[in-house]
PDB file of C-alpha atoms in Angstrom:
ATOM      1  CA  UNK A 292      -5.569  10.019  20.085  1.00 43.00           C
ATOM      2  CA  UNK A 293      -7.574  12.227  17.651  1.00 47.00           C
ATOM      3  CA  UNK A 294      -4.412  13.729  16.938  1.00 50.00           C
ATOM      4  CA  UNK A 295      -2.541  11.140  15.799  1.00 47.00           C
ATOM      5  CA  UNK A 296      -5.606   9.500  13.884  1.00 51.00           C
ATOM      6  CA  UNK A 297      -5.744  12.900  11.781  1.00 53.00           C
ATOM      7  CA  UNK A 298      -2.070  13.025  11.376  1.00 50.00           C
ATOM      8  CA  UNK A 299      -2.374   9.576   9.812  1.00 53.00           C
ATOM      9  CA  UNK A 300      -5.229  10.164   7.773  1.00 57.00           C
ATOM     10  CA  UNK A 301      -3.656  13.739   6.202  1.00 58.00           C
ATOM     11  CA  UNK A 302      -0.752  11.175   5.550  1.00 56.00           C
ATOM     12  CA  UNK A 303      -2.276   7.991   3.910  1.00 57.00           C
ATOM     13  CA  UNK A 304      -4.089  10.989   1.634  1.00 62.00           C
ATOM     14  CA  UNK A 305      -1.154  12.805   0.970  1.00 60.00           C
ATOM     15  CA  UNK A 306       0.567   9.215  -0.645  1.00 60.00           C
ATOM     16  CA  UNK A 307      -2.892   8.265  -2.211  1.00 59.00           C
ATOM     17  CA  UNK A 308      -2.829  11.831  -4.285  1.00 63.00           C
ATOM     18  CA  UNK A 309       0.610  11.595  -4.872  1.00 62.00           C
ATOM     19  CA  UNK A 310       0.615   8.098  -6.062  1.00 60.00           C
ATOM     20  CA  UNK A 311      -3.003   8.486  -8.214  1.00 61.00           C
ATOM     21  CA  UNK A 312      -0.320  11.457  -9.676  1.00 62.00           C
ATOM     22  CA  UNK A 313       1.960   9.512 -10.438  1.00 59.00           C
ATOM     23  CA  UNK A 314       2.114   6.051 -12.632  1.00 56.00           C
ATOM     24  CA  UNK A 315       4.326   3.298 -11.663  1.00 53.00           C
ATOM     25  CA  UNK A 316       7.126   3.034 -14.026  1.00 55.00           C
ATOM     26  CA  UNK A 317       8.410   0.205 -15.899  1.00 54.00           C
ATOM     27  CA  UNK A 318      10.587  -2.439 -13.848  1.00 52.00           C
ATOM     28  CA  UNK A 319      14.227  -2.500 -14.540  1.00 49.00           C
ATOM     29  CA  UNK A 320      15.551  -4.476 -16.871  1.00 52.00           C
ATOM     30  CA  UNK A 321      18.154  -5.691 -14.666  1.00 59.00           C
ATOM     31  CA  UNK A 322      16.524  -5.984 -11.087  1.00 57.00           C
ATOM     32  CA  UNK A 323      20.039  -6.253  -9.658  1.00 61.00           C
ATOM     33  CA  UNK A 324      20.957  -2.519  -9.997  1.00 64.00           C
ATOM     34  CA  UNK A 325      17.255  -1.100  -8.747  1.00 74.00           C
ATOM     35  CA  UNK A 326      17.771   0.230  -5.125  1.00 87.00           C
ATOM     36  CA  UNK A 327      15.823  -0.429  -2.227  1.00 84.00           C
ATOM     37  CA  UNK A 328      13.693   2.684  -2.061  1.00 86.00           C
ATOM     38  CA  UNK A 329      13.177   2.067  -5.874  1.00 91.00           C
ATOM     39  CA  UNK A 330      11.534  -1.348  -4.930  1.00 89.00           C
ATOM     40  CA  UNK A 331       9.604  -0.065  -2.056  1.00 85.00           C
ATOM     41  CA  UNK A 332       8.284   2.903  -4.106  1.00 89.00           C
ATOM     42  CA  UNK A 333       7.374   0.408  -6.818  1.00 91.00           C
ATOM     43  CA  UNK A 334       5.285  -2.156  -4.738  1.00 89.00           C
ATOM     44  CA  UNK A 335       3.539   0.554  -2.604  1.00 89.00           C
ATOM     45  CA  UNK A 336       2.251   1.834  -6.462  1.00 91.00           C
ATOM     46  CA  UNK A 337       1.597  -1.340  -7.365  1.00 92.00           C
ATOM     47  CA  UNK A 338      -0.769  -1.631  -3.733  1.00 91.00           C
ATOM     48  CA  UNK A 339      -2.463   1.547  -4.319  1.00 92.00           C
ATOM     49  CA  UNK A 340      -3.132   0.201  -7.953  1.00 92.00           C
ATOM     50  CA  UNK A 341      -5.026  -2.978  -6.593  1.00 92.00           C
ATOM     51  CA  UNK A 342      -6.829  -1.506  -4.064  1.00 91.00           C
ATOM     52  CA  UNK A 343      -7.959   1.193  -6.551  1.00 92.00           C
ATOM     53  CA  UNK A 344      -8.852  -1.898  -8.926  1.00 91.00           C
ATOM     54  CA  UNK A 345     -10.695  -3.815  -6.635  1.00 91.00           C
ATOM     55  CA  UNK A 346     -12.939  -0.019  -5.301  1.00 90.00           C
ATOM     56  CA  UNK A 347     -13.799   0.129  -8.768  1.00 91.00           C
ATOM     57  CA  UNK A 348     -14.799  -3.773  -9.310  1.00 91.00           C
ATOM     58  CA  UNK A 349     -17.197  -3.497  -6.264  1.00 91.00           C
ATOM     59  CA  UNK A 350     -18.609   0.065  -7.369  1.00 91.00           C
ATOM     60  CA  UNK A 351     -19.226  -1.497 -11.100  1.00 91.00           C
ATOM     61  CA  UNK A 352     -20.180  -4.743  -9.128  1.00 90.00           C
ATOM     62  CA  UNK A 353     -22.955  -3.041  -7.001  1.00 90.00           C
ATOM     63  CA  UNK A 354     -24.470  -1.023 -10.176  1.00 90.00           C
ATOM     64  CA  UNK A 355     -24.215  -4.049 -12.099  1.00 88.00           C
ATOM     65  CA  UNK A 356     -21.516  -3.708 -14.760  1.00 91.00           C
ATOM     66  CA  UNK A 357     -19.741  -6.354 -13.802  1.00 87.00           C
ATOM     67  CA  UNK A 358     -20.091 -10.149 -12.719  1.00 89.00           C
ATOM     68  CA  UNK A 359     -19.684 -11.368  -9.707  1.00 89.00           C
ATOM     69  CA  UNK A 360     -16.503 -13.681 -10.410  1.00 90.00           C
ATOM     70  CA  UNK A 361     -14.589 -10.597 -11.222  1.00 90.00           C
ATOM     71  CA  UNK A 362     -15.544  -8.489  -8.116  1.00 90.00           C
ATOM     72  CA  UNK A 363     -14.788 -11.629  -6.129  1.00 91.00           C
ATOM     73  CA  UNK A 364     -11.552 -12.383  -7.653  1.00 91.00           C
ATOM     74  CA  UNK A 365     -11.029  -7.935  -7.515  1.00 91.00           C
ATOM     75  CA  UNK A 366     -11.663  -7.939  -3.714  1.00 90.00           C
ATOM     76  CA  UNK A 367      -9.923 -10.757  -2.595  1.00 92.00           C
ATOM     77  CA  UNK A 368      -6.485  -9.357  -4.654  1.00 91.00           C
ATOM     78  CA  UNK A 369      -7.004  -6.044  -2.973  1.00 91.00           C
ATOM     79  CA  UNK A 370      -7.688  -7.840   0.692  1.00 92.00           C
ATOM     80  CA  UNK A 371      -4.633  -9.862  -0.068  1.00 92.00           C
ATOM     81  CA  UNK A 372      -2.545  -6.659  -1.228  1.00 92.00           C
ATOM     82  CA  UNK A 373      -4.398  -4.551   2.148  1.00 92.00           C
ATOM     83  CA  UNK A 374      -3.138  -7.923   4.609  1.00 93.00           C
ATOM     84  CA  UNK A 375       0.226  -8.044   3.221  1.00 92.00           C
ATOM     85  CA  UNK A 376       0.764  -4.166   3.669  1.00 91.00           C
ATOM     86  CA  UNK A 377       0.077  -4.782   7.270  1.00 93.00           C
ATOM     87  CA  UNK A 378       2.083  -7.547   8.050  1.00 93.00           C
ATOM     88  CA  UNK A 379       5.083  -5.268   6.086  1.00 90.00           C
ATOM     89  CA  UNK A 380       4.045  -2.161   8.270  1.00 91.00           C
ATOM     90  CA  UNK A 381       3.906  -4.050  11.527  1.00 95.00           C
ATOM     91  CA  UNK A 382       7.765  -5.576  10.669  1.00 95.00           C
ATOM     92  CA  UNK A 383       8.813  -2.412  10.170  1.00 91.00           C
ATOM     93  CA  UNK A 384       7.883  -0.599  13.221  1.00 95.00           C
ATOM     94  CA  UNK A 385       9.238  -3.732  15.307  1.00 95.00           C
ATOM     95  CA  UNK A 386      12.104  -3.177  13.885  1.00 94.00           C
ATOM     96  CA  UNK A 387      11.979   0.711  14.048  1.00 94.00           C
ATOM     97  CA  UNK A 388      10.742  -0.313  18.012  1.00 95.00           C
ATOM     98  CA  UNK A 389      14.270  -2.774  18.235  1.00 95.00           C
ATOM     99  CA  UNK A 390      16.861  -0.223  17.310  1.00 94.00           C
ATOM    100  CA  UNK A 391      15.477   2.271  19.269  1.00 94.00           C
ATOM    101  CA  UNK A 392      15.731  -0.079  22.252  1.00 94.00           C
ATOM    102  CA  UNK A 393      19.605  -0.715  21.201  1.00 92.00           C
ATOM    103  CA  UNK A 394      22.214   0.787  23.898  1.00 88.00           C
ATOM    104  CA  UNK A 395      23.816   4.211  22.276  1.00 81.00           C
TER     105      UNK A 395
END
């Protein structure tokens, strides 16, 4: 179980390097023609963004550079963003978990 717990871990840092490498770009102008990974790659910036937002909000927060409405309203975007990332991970391994299942 270790295993897999460091596999995941060298993985979530691998995409929070990459990403804090990387900025998101602009959106489209017409969302039509953006592909799918395009999107995905997009709102999984956009994630790392908030949470990274809402880190820095409670840091400032705790050594008293900011007020307490904006590390409220910080943390609850980033537990929003976090909660909706899970519900999209767990859809996609059911799904993953579905076709697998399917008869060859």
């Amino acid at each position: 179980m270790s295993d897999f717990s460091a596999i995941r871990s060298s993985y979530v840092q691998a995409a929070y390097s990459k990403a804090a490498e990387t900025k998101p770009k602009p959106a489209d102008a017409n969302p039509a023609t953006a592909d799918f990974s395009t999107m995905v790659s997009n709102a999984a910036a956009q994630a790392v963004e908030t949470v990274r937002t809402g880190d820095q909000m409670a840091i400032a927060g705790l050594n008293g550079q900011a007020g307490l409405q904006q590390v409220v309203e910080a943390t609850m975007a980033m537990e929003s963003t976090v909660q909706v990332s899970v519900a999209l991970r767990d859809k996609l391994v059911e799904a993953y978990q579905d076709i697998m299942r399917m008869p060859i």
